[in-house]
Amino acid sequence: MYPHRLPAVHMPRQSSREHIALTALTLAAFALRIWRLDAKGLGYDEAATAIMARAPIADIISFHWEAAFEHLPLWVLLMRGWSLLAGQSEFSLRFLPAYAGVLTVPLSWALLRRIAPEKTAWRLLTTVLIATSPVLTLYAQEARMYSLVVLLAVASTYLATRLIHRSTTSHTVVYVLVNWAMLGLQYYSVLLIAAHGLLAAFVAVRRPAMRRFYVRAVMPAAAASAAPLLLWMALSPGFHETVAVVFREAGQPELGIGAFLVKLWRDISFGAFRWQPNISAIGLALLPLFMIGAAVSRVDFKRENQSTVAQATPYHLLLLTIAVLPIVISAFLFRTLATRYILYVSPFVYAFIALGIIASRRFHRVWALAAAALTLAVSVLGLAYYFGTYQKSDYREMSHYLSERYAAGEDVLVIEAPRQHLLAKYYLGQDFPLEPVPNIPLPDYWPVTAPPVVPEEVDDQVLHYLDAYSSLWAAFSAESEVDGGEFLAKYITAVSYNLDCQFWLDVRLCRFISPRIVKPDLETEIMTTVNGELTLEYARVATDPQHVVIDEGRVLFAELGWFAQTVPSIDYTVSLRLVDIAGRIVSQFDQYPIGMLLPPTAWAAGERKPGYMALSIPPAASGRYTLQARVYDPATLKPLPYFTPDGGLSTSTSIILGLVEIDGTIRLLPAGSGGIR
């Protein structure tokens, strides 16, 4: 390749103070990105990285070629090699992104020094903001490719400036290889290469004297960089499906342009948290600084001598295009895309915020100090939230809880929304038995897309589990893509005892006991009718299911048999209560007769349905209690009177099911055994 040698640009020597400052900032960035690196459990995408990296190389490439919503396979291939060396602990999975986040700090400083050698204060302030950035720290502690993409974006831009100053074969090859790596990790970063090409086209049009330098130096290298990605995009079936879905969703965005930009800016300035706290709005205060920095950049970057390509390069336009182009395109076309896809704009955004802080000094020194203090306050608050109360996933803790209580052979784990299976396999083990709903095959390594649940199939599946196992655990995802109506949870509640539910951030883990193993200690004929519509025919109460260890403590299991005399006019709600001798309620559980699956008004006349209710007994309970049922109207919360078997109207609203005697052990006695009435 023909080398383009341009007049050398004077690069002032780095002062010892600046060297010390840069070293300190790099160490601070290292401390932030390594500190508590494995404190937070893996999210879904991180667990997917770990499991997918265990697959054979050929399978990894084939999967990414065929699958929608997957980037090119470089990240998983990289993690496969890294996992063989370092294992797959949470720390090791996140170490490469963390290290990339650290390297971004000195490399950003080197880029800014190259394009503005005399602006020491600007590049140091920008480096401070990058080193302490909440969003860059967050993604540096995530086992995904985004932190590496940021590093490669800065490296690519640095190499682009080298190409402008002196285009040689070695410079071009390195630039192209870096871009191939960046695009191999995340194809949306092609917009950064587009920004390089736009700069070259702009200068070629506006400054014909320098056209040959840009046309021969940058534009061919940018085209060569994008060529493999364009080939992949043209041929990959998975990419074609991704594009079709993205453009279909782009036509029906959930957010308007303004709302999208506000959310995006809060993510970039305060941190791209899954659930943004209200305090993140403080990040909007940095937007005016960015705009000031963008407005003054042309003047600040103007050189006295415009005789060389190096001095004539409008670097302010390069940085501004990199910072703004992906945001604008996303706002108008792809508002469904998350901030992480354009995370690489962050260092360039911070460069303009820093420029705005310095520019405010023209008004008064105090303004500049206040702007700097505000910017650092946003970083401190964002970092405090991230390292403090923020949780990305509780699946690790949930899995530990389940592992301590799960009895192989007696228990079964059902996962609603089968995409959970990669997280479950990471924390519970590759061989842990998982039963997905809907019942589809779970691949060994790959994410899975499941169809919506079909109630007629799910109910048979659940009944099979309750017949084959004593205890059914169900993990319900807050982002269910298959069961928006929560049929699974409602159906299991209707046909078994819901013993307990634990909430783990965005996952709910519930345990259900099969009625098959609950043998009643007390069976009583009740035959009371509420409002002339709903009859409670019997109550069967038990205290100790067979073959089940109940970690939650002592529990009463009550099966209540209901009969609809006519179509109920009210969605009657049942309150099961344990009442002491003084009439105080010591334990209570309320629900529809068979749960939320079928409220009473959906019943037909003549239907009989058993309802299953589990009532916990307080640890300190001792003495004799009554077990009562009360039926009330949920609209008014007013308890309803009932008719006794002989047709008389009861003077009480509480139906006595039996007596509970606790003196170390639990005994159930018929209601007529004396004592409390």
XYZ file of C-alpha atoms in Angstrom:
677
model
C 0.000 0.000 0.000
C 1.236 3.433 -0.883
C 2.152 5.262 2.367
C 0.879 8.762 2.960
C 3.394 10.696 5.039
C 2.128 13.946 6.424
C 3.891 16.710 8.281
C 4.526 15.601 11.827
C 2.276 16.950 14.522
C 4.035 18.217 17.591
C 3.172 16.105 20.605
C 4.201 17.817 23.836
C 5.909 15.623 26.349
C 3.729 14.218 29.046
C 4.505 15.906 32.347
C 5.308 13.815 35.381
C 2.222 15.202 37.124
C -0.002 14.102 34.288
C 1.663 10.708 34.268
C 0.987 10.340 38.000
C -2.616 11.492 37.545
C -3.215 9.031 34.718
C -1.706 6.184 36.741
C -3.888 7.070 39.720
C -7.016 7.203 37.562
C -6.221 3.854 35.976
C -5.726 2.284 39.395
C -8.972 3.845 40.604
C -10.775 2.406 37.581
C -9.218 -0.985 38.320
C -10.390 -0.837 41.942
C -13.938 0.121 40.943
C -14.252 -2.569 38.309
C -12.712 -5.383 40.348
C -14.294 -4.520 43.700
C -17.048 -7.009 44.542
C -16.889 -8.335 40.997
C -18.738 -11.504 41.977
C -20.988 -9.967 44.626
C -24.050 -9.892 42.389
C -25.468 -13.051 40.858
C -25.455 -13.595 37.118
C -28.281 -12.276 34.994
C -29.864 -14.264 32.213
C -27.531 -13.076 29.433
C -24.469 -13.742 31.575
C -25.577 -17.278 32.362
C -26.312 -17.769 28.671
C -22.724 -16.749 27.902
C -21.391 -19.301 30.377
C -23.504 -22.215 29.152
C -23.115 -21.412 25.443
C -19.344 -21.227 25.882
C -19.367 -24.922 26.868
C -20.531 -25.988 23.408
C -18.175 -27.237 20.671
C -16.738 -24.524 18.417
C -18.558 -25.695 15.298
C -21.864 -25.730 17.165
C -21.287 -22.204 18.465
C -20.747 -20.871 14.963
C -23.693 -22.810 13.552
C -26.040 -21.609 16.285
C -25.163 -17.933 15.823
C -25.555 -18.331 12.067
C -29.091 -19.685 12.392
C -30.450 -18.026 15.546
C -32.259 -14.700 15.706
C -31.271 -11.981 18.173
C -27.706 -13.194 18.469
C -24.565 -11.244 17.700
C -21.719 -12.735 15.724
C -20.100 -15.667 17.572
C -16.789 -14.017 18.534
C -17.812 -13.272 22.119
C -18.888 -16.837 22.897
C -15.795 -18.232 21.156
C -13.611 -15.893 23.202
C -15.328 -16.953 26.414
C -14.968 -20.590 25.457
C -11.207 -20.227 25.307
C -11.120 -18.093 28.440
C -13.278 -20.595 30.355
C -10.834 -23.382 29.549
C -8.090 -21.306 31.177
C -9.876 -19.580 34.044
C -12.997 -21.648 34.679
C -16.529 -20.330 34.906
C -16.821 -18.787 38.332
C -18.705 -15.508 38.412
C -15.417 -13.685 38.994
C -13.625 -15.283 36.058
C -16.592 -14.821 33.712
C -16.556 -11.091 34.450
C -12.807 -10.555 34.588
C -12.246 -9.920 30.875
C -14.961 -7.221 30.679
C -13.593 -5.669 33.875
C -10.069 -5.615 32.512
C -11.310 -4.113 29.245
C -13.035 -1.413 31.286
C -9.754 -0.585 32.993
C -7.812 -0.388 29.711
C -10.427 1.983 28.311
C -9.225 4.675 30.723
C -5.589 5.103 29.533
C -6.548 4.437 25.922
C -9.165 7.209 26.029
C -6.532 9.534 27.441
C -4.157 8.553 24.611
C -6.858 9.257 22.003
C -7.617 12.698 23.418
C -3.921 13.534 23.693
C -3.447 12.626 20.057
C -6.245 14.809 18.724
C -5.687 17.722 21.141
C -2.157 17.552 22.555
C -2.356 20.902 24.283
C -5.652 20.303 26.105
C -4.296 18.711 29.270
C -7.161 19.754 31.536
C -9.771 18.463 29.071
C -8.302 15.010 28.617
C -7.666 14.552 32.348
C -11.201 15.621 33.236
C -12.626 13.335 30.548
C -10.501 10.481 31.890
C -11.817 11.132 35.404
C -15.388 10.896 34.138
C -14.677 7.678 32.228
C -12.888 6.106 35.193
C -15.759 6.885 37.568
C -18.626 6.335 35.136
C -21.450 4.292 36.720
C -22.632 2.899 33.385
C -19.145 1.853 32.290
C -18.496 0.313 35.715
C -21.776 -1.573 35.577
C -21.052 -3.142 32.200
C -17.423 -3.782 33.132
C -18.855 -6.032 35.852
C -21.130 -7.928 33.481
C -20.071 -11.110 31.727
C -21.003 -9.777 28.337
C -19.145 -8.177 25.449
C -20.216 -4.562 25.880
C -17.196 -3.370 27.871
C -14.868 -4.896 25.282
C -16.778 -3.129 22.512
C -16.208 0.212 24.266
C -12.480 -0.491 24.481
C -12.288 -1.493 20.822
C -14.333 1.559 19.788
C -11.812 3.856 21.455
C -8.954 1.836 19.949
C -10.541 1.986 16.503
C -10.917 5.753 16.701
C -7.342 6.131 17.894
C -6.151 4.050 14.948
C -8.313 6.105 12.595
C -6.384 9.209 13.659
C -3.152 7.339 12.962
C -4.412 6.499 9.494
C -5.150 10.155 8.864
C -1.681 11.232 9.886
C 0.269 8.430 8.257
C -1.414 5.708 6.246
C 0.754 2.603 6.004
C -0.025 -1.034 5.420
C 0.590 -1.904 9.061
C -1.682 0.895 10.303
C -4.454 -0.152 7.954
C -4.191 -3.843 8.838
C -4.324 -3.158 12.565
C -7.266 -0.779 12.139
C -9.201 -3.350 10.098
C -8.450 -6.176 12.541
C -9.602 -4.114 15.514
C -12.818 -3.301 13.704
C -13.371 -6.932 12.769
C -13.034 -7.825 16.437
C -15.440 -5.045 17.455
C -18.051 -6.025 14.883
C -17.555 -9.698 15.703
C -18.604 -8.851 19.252
C -21.519 -6.535 18.427
C -22.698 -5.641 14.943
C -24.466 -2.413 16.007
C -21.009 -0.883 16.525
C -20.821 -0.584 12.741
C -22.142 2.938 13.329
C -18.775 3.880 14.796
C -17.030 2.866 11.577
C -19.712 4.793 9.704
C -18.741 7.873 11.721
C -15.128 7.460 10.589
C -16.279 7.177 6.999
C -18.525 10.223 7.340
C -15.617 12.294 8.615
C -13.527 11.258 5.618
C -16.379 12.043 3.215
C -16.990 15.435 4.842
C -13.380 16.510 4.571
C -13.087 15.130 1.054
C -16.028 17.277 -0.029
C -15.219 20.414 1.929
C -11.450 20.436 1.479
C -10.473 19.147 -1.962
C -6.788 19.825 -1.321
C -6.757 17.125 1.348
C -9.135 14.763 -0.451
C -6.540 12.186 -1.458
C -5.405 11.682 2.125
C -8.880 10.838 3.350
C -10.100 8.932 0.337
C -7.006 6.756 0.272
C -6.438 6.482 4.008
C -9.711 6.133 5.894
C -12.538 5.248 3.530
C -11.039 2.041 2.051
C -10.051 0.865 5.518
C -13.580 1.547 6.817
C -15.071 -0.358 3.879
C -12.715 -3.303 4.453
C -13.667 -3.272 8.143
C -17.374 -3.583 7.416
C -17.072 -6.153 4.609
C -17.239 -9.340 6.766
C -20.206 -7.998 8.694
C -22.028 -7.081 5.501
C -21.399 -10.583 4.189
C -22.767 -12.092 7.402
C -25.803 -9.816 7.265
C -26.480 -10.776 3.659
C -26.276 -14.537 4.196
C -27.135 -15.335 7.832
C -30.738 -16.635 8.255
C -30.676 -15.642 11.905
C -29.773 -12.053 11.067
C -32.546 -11.874 8.486
C -35.083 -12.942 11.112
C -33.669 -10.439 13.588
C -34.009 -7.587 11.105
C -37.584 -8.555 10.283
C -38.617 -8.572 13.943
C -36.717 -5.381 14.822
C -38.256 -3.405 11.983
C -41.690 -4.775 12.842
C -41.273 -3.667 16.457
C -39.786 -0.356 15.316
C -43.138 0.454 13.731
C -44.843 0.088 17.126
C -42.399 1.530 19.683
C -43.414 1.616 23.321
C -41.696 4.969 23.872
C -41.896 8.210 21.988
C -38.692 9.834 20.808
C -38.579 12.243 23.752
C -39.200 9.544 26.357
C -36.625 7.297 24.715
C -33.967 10.031 24.743
C -34.666 10.857 28.384
C -34.381 7.213 29.388
C -31.229 6.781 27.308
C -29.576 9.821 28.837
C -30.422 8.675 32.355
C -28.859 5.316 31.498
C -25.676 6.849 30.106
C -25.209 9.431 32.844
C -26.433 7.625 35.972
C -26.233 3.948 35.015
C -28.224 1.588 32.802
C -30.062 -0.106 35.628
C -32.798 -2.568 34.932
C -35.120 -0.689 37.241
C -34.134 2.968 37.229
C -34.488 4.687 40.621
C -36.107 8.103 40.693
C -32.808 9.675 41.701
C -31.376 8.813 38.271
C -33.174 11.911 36.966
C -30.248 13.900 38.343
C -28.277 12.680 35.327
C -30.393 14.963 33.138
C -28.510 17.891 34.684
C -25.467 16.856 32.639
C -27.279 17.259 29.327
C -26.778 21.066 29.210
C -23.051 20.534 29.791
C -22.935 18.126 26.853
C -24.740 20.632 24.655
C -22.409 23.451 25.710
C -19.409 21.251 24.995
C -20.777 20.368 21.547
C -21.502 24.031 20.793
C -18.030 25.309 21.684
C -16.097 22.358 20.291
C -15.599 23.844 16.825
C -13.968 26.949 18.254
C -11.925 25.067 20.807
C -10.559 22.644 18.223
C -9.756 25.302 15.639
C -6.020 25.478 14.822
C -4.091 28.536 13.805
C -2.247 26.667 11.070
C -4.551 24.900 8.600
C -1.859 23.815 6.164
C -1.698 20.104 6.948
C -4.214 17.300 6.993
C -3.467 16.608 10.635
C -4.190 20.184 11.598
C -7.176 20.541 9.258
C -8.991 17.457 10.535
C -12.280 18.470 12.220
C -11.874 16.160 15.181
C -14.739 17.810 16.999
C -17.008 16.538 14.230
C -15.525 13.051 14.499
C -16.151 12.861 18.245
C -19.583 14.456 17.933
C -20.632 12.087 15.136
C -19.532 9.062 17.168
C -21.436 10.339 20.210
C -24.632 11.398 18.433
C -25.102 9.232 15.322
C -26.019 5.967 17.133
C -28.343 7.874 19.478
C -30.171 9.624 16.644
C -30.564 6.465 14.563
C -31.810 4.516 17.587
C -34.268 7.267 18.521
C -35.851 7.386 15.078
C -35.627 3.734 14.023
C -34.846 1.343 16.872
C -36.304 2.609 20.119
C -36.707 -0.985 21.300
C -32.917 -1.392 21.502
C -31.324 -1.181 24.936
C -28.608 1.263 25.982
C -25.978 -1.463 26.028
C -26.037 -1.640 22.222
C -24.687 1.904 21.968
C -22.622 1.865 25.144
C -19.541 2.688 23.063
C -20.727 6.295 22.715
C -20.180 6.867 26.458
C -16.481 7.915 26.408
C -17.215 10.375 23.599
C -20.248 11.759 25.437
C -18.079 12.294 28.504
C -15.550 14.134 26.354
C -18.165 16.762 25.490
C -19.434 16.960 29.076
C -15.860 17.671 30.147
C -15.568 20.287 27.408
C -18.783 21.892 28.687
C -17.399 22.026 32.227
C -14.241 23.744 31.018
C -16.230 26.124 28.808
C -18.343 27.229 31.772
C -15.179 28.699 33.220
C -15.576 31.547 30.768
C -18.535 32.755 32.798
C -16.841 32.384 36.160
C -14.494 29.966 37.832
C -17.195 29.116 40.356
C -19.467 27.951 37.499
C -16.821 25.517 36.347
C -16.298 24.187 39.874
C -20.048 23.793 40.368
C -20.408 21.981 37.028
C -17.532 19.641 37.882
C -18.985 18.981 41.338
C -22.404 18.227 39.845
C -20.937 15.805 37.303
C -18.927 13.952 39.928
C -21.963 13.907 42.246
C -23.940 12.079 39.539
C -21.128 9.528 39.276
C -20.915 9.091 43.049
C -24.682 8.635 43.407
C -24.796 6.196 40.500
C -21.914 4.143 41.875
C -23.390 4.202 45.381
C -26.666 2.859 44.033
C -24.940 0.188 41.939
C -22.678 -1.062 44.728
C -25.405 -0.578 47.328
C -29.031 -1.549 46.878
C -29.082 -2.455 43.188
C -29.688 -6.097 42.329
C -29.579 -7.427 38.798
C -30.644 -10.971 39.663
C -31.441 -13.132 42.678
C -31.350 -16.395 40.765
C -28.173 -17.453 42.571
C -29.773 -17.006 45.990
C -32.963 -18.659 44.810
C -31.024 -21.640 43.517
C -29.166 -22.030 46.809
C -32.471 -21.901 48.681
C -33.935 -24.558 46.405
C -30.853 -26.792 46.512
C -30.968 -26.963 50.318
C -34.589 -28.113 50.268
C -34.938 -30.132 47.092
C -35.361 -33.891 47.607
C -34.377 -35.872 44.535
C -36.977 -38.444 43.627
C -39.641 -36.828 45.812
C -39.597 -33.331 44.299
C -39.854 -31.917 40.792
C -38.847 -28.447 39.561
C -41.107 -26.864 36.957
C -39.806 -23.770 35.186
C -42.365 -21.474 33.663
C -40.914 -19.513 30.723
C -38.304 -22.072 29.632
C -35.703 -19.376 28.844
C -34.829 -19.686 32.538
C -33.163 -22.986 31.840
C -29.690 -21.541 31.197
C -29.674 -19.749 34.556
C -30.961 -22.894 36.232
C -28.274 -25.011 34.566
C -25.513 -22.633 35.636
C -26.534 -22.500 39.298
C -28.214 -25.890 39.785
C -25.943 -27.908 37.523
C -26.098 -29.128 33.966
C -27.693 -32.427 35.036
C -30.333 -30.991 37.371
C -33.763 -32.269 36.197
C -35.882 -29.443 34.800
C -39.470 -29.721 33.629
C -40.389 -26.799 31.355
C -43.843 -25.374 30.757
C -44.733 -25.589 27.942
C -43.253 -29.060 27.704
C -40.596 -28.604 25.028
C -37.107 -30.123 24.656
C -34.413 -28.071 26.379
C -31.161 -27.826 24.389
C -27.923 -28.459 26.232
C -26.360 -25.069 25.539
C -28.709 -22.713 23.743
C -31.507 -20.326 24.621
C -34.948 -21.544 23.713
C -38.038 -19.826 22.413
C -41.226 -21.513 23.563
C -44.774 -21.188 22.238
C -47.556 -19.870 24.501
C -49.002 -22.308 26.998
C -51.986 -24.394 25.949
C -54.169 -24.931 29.045
C -55.439 -28.316 27.881
C -51.858 -29.560 27.684
C -50.536 -27.865 30.813
C -53.228 -29.249 33.129
C -52.413 -32.834 32.123
C -48.725 -32.097 32.605
C -49.292 -30.701 36.110
C -51.565 -33.565 37.171
C -48.895 -36.019 36.036
C -46.296 -34.320 38.240
C -48.624 -34.243 41.240
C -49.290 -37.947 40.780
C -45.613 -38.851 40.372
C -44.055 -36.552 42.990
C -44.825 -35.510 46.536
C -43.731 -31.913 46.139
C -43.763 -29.621 43.113
C -41.515 -26.550 42.975
C -42.361 -23.930 40.369
C -40.125 -21.048 39.287
C -42.199 -18.246 37.771
C -40.469 -15.513 35.784
C -41.585 -11.884 35.980
C -40.919 -11.643 32.246
C -42.930 -14.613 31.102
C -43.068 -14.794 27.336
C -45.309 -17.860 27.345
C -47.910 -17.433 30.091
C -49.052 -13.852 30.367
C -52.303 -14.937 32.017
C -50.416 -16.959 34.659
C -52.467 -20.060 33.909
C -49.787 -22.363 35.309
C -49.696 -20.705 38.727
C -53.476 -20.529 38.934
C -53.944 -24.140 37.893
C -51.390 -25.595 40.302
C -52.983 -23.585 43.118
C -56.373 -25.001 42.187
C -55.279 -28.654 42.330
C -52.696 -28.732 45.135
C -51.658 -27.112 48.397
C -49.704 -23.890 47.886
C -47.311 -24.272 50.761
C -45.125 -21.234 50.301
C -43.910 -18.648 47.778
C -40.592 -16.834 47.973
C -39.880 -13.763 45.855
C -36.381 -13.453 44.423
C -36.397 -10.115 42.608
C -37.881 -11.082 39.232
C -38.426 -14.783 39.994
C -41.069 -16.277 42.259
C -40.361 -19.737 43.643
C -43.402 -21.573 44.983
C -43.769 -24.967 46.565
C -46.892 -27.083 46.167
C -47.800 -30.288 47.995
C -49.608 -33.063 46.148
C -53.035 -33.884 47.655
C -52.173 -37.527 46.980
C -49.824 -37.660 49.978
C -51.928 -35.596 52.386
C -53.852 -38.093 54.528
C -56.538 -36.373 56.641
C -56.303 -36.577 60.422
C -59.783 -35.122 60.725
C -62.704 -35.407 58.311
C -65.899 -33.527 59.064
C -69.201 -33.211 57.238
C -70.154 -29.518 57.216
C -73.099 -28.991 54.812
C -73.500 -25.266 55.386
C -74.778 -23.014 52.596
C -73.797 -19.394 52.061
C -76.321 -17.007 50.546
C -78.337 -19.942 49.227
C -75.717 -20.430 46.484
C -72.501 -22.076 47.672
C -72.388 -25.061 50.008
C -69.372 -26.206 52.005
C -69.981 -29.956 52.111
C -66.959 -31.255 54.035
C -63.560 -30.408 55.493
C -60.567 -32.732 55.581
C -57.683 -31.484 57.707
C -54.174 -32.905 58.031
C -50.970 -31.872 59.791
C -48.180 -34.029 58.400
C -47.951 -35.005 54.699
C -46.086 -38.203 53.982
C -42.498 -38.086 52.671
C -42.316 -34.263 52.815
C -39.971 -32.171 54.928
C -41.574 -28.790 55.510
C -38.905 -26.197 56.150
C -41.496 -23.466 56.695
C -42.571 -24.978 60.038
C -45.829 -26.530 61.156
C -48.704 -26.334 58.698
C -52.356 -27.308 58.619
C -53.639 -28.672 55.303
C -57.340 -28.206 54.720
C -59.293 -29.651 51.808
C -62.688 -27.962 51.576
C -65.375 -29.484 49.370
C -67.636 -26.960 47.622
C -70.918 -27.393 45.766
C -72.621 -24.699 43.671
C -76.375 -24.881 44.316
C -76.803 -22.335 41.532
C -74.532 -20.068 39.526
C -72.869 -17.935 42.234
C -73.635 -14.242 41.994
C -70.605 -13.220 44.074
C -66.945 -14.131 43.830
C -67.009 -15.548 47.340
C -63.683 -15.495 49.167
C -62.774 -17.971 51.897
C -60.787 -17.016 54.974
C -59.186 -19.958 56.798
C -58.284 -18.946 60.353
C -56.694 -20.281 63.487
C -58.312 -18.565 66.496
C -57.185 -18.733 70.125
C -59.353 -18.969 73.249
C -59.594 -15.170 73.499
C -60.905 -14.889 69.957
C -57.636 -13.559 68.514
C -56.648 -14.648 65.008
C -53.150 -16.155 65.189
C -52.960 -17.278 61.552
C -55.027 -16.539 58.471
C -55.087 -17.342 54.747
C -57.603 -15.952 52.255
C -58.370 -16.932 48.659
C -61.190 -17.889 46.298
C -62.500 -21.406 47.010
C -60.115 -22.916 44.425
C -57.859 -19.914 43.865
C -57.736 -17.467 40.977
C -58.201 -20.022 38.201
C -61.995 -20.012 38.417
C -63.659 -17.354 40.584
C -67.015 -18.607 41.871
C -69.017 -16.533 39.383
C -67.432 -18.647 36.610
C -68.842 -21.874 38.060
C -71.874 -23.649 36.667
C -74.805 -24.775 38.763
C -74.284 -28.270 40.170
C -70.457 -28.177 40.021
C -68.455 -29.744 42.832
C -64.876 -28.583 43.389
C -62.331 -29.333 46.116
C -60.275 -26.390 47.333
C -56.829 -26.800 48.917
C -55.576 -24.389 51.564
C -52.402 -24.488 53.675
C -52.316 -22.526 56.930
C -49.092 -21.971 58.845
C -49.017 -22.430 62.614
C -47.002 -19.804 64.535
C -43.885 -21.286 66.183
C -44.933 -20.069 69.639
C -48.485 -21.415 69.400
C -49.508 -23.601 72.350
C -52.853 -24.650 73.783
C -56.216 -25.187 72.143
C -57.466 -23.302 69.066
C -60.371 -23.440 66.701
C -59.917 -23.857 62.965
C -62.526 -21.687 61.296
C -63.668 -20.821 57.791
C -65.379 -17.559 56.980
C -66.907 -16.669 53.613
C -67.121 -13.020 52.610
C -67.806 -10.721 49.698
C -64.422 -9.321 48.500
C -66.144 -6.182 47.195
C -67.367 -5.176 50.665
C -65.176 -7.405 52.879
C -68.385 -8.163 54.746
C -68.612 -11.720 56.155
C -71.692 -13.576 55.010
C -73.990 -15.609 57.242
C -74.672 -19.233 56.407
C -77.478 -21.721 56.741
C -76.890 -24.773 58.924
C -77.688 -28.310 57.702
C -81.114 -28.148 59.335
C -81.955 -25.006 57.324
C -81.583 -22.500 60.153
C -79.700 -19.249 59.776
C -76.562 -19.254 61.899
C -75.998 -16.417 64.323
C -72.259 -16.601 63.572
C -70.327 -15.948 60.398
C -67.547 -18.416 61.299
C -67.823 -22.074 60.340
C -66.027 -24.273 62.879
C -64.042 -26.972 61.067
C -62.400 -28.536 64.127
C -60.197 -28.030 67.141
C -56.426 -27.839 67.115
C -54.560 -28.832 70.258
C -50.862 -27.941 70.413
C -48.592 -29.134 73.218
C -45.366 -29.972 71.393
C -47.352 -32.116 68.990
C -50.449 -31.158 67.030
C -53.732 -32.972 67.450
C -56.922 -32.380 65.511
C -60.233 -32.898 67.262
C -63.837 -32.661 66.074
C -65.586 -29.395 66.822
C -67.842 -31.063 69.418
C -64.971 -32.371 71.578
C -65.400 -29.645 74.171
C -63.468 -26.487 74.847
C -63.695 -23.663 72.401
C -66.791 -23.249 70.308
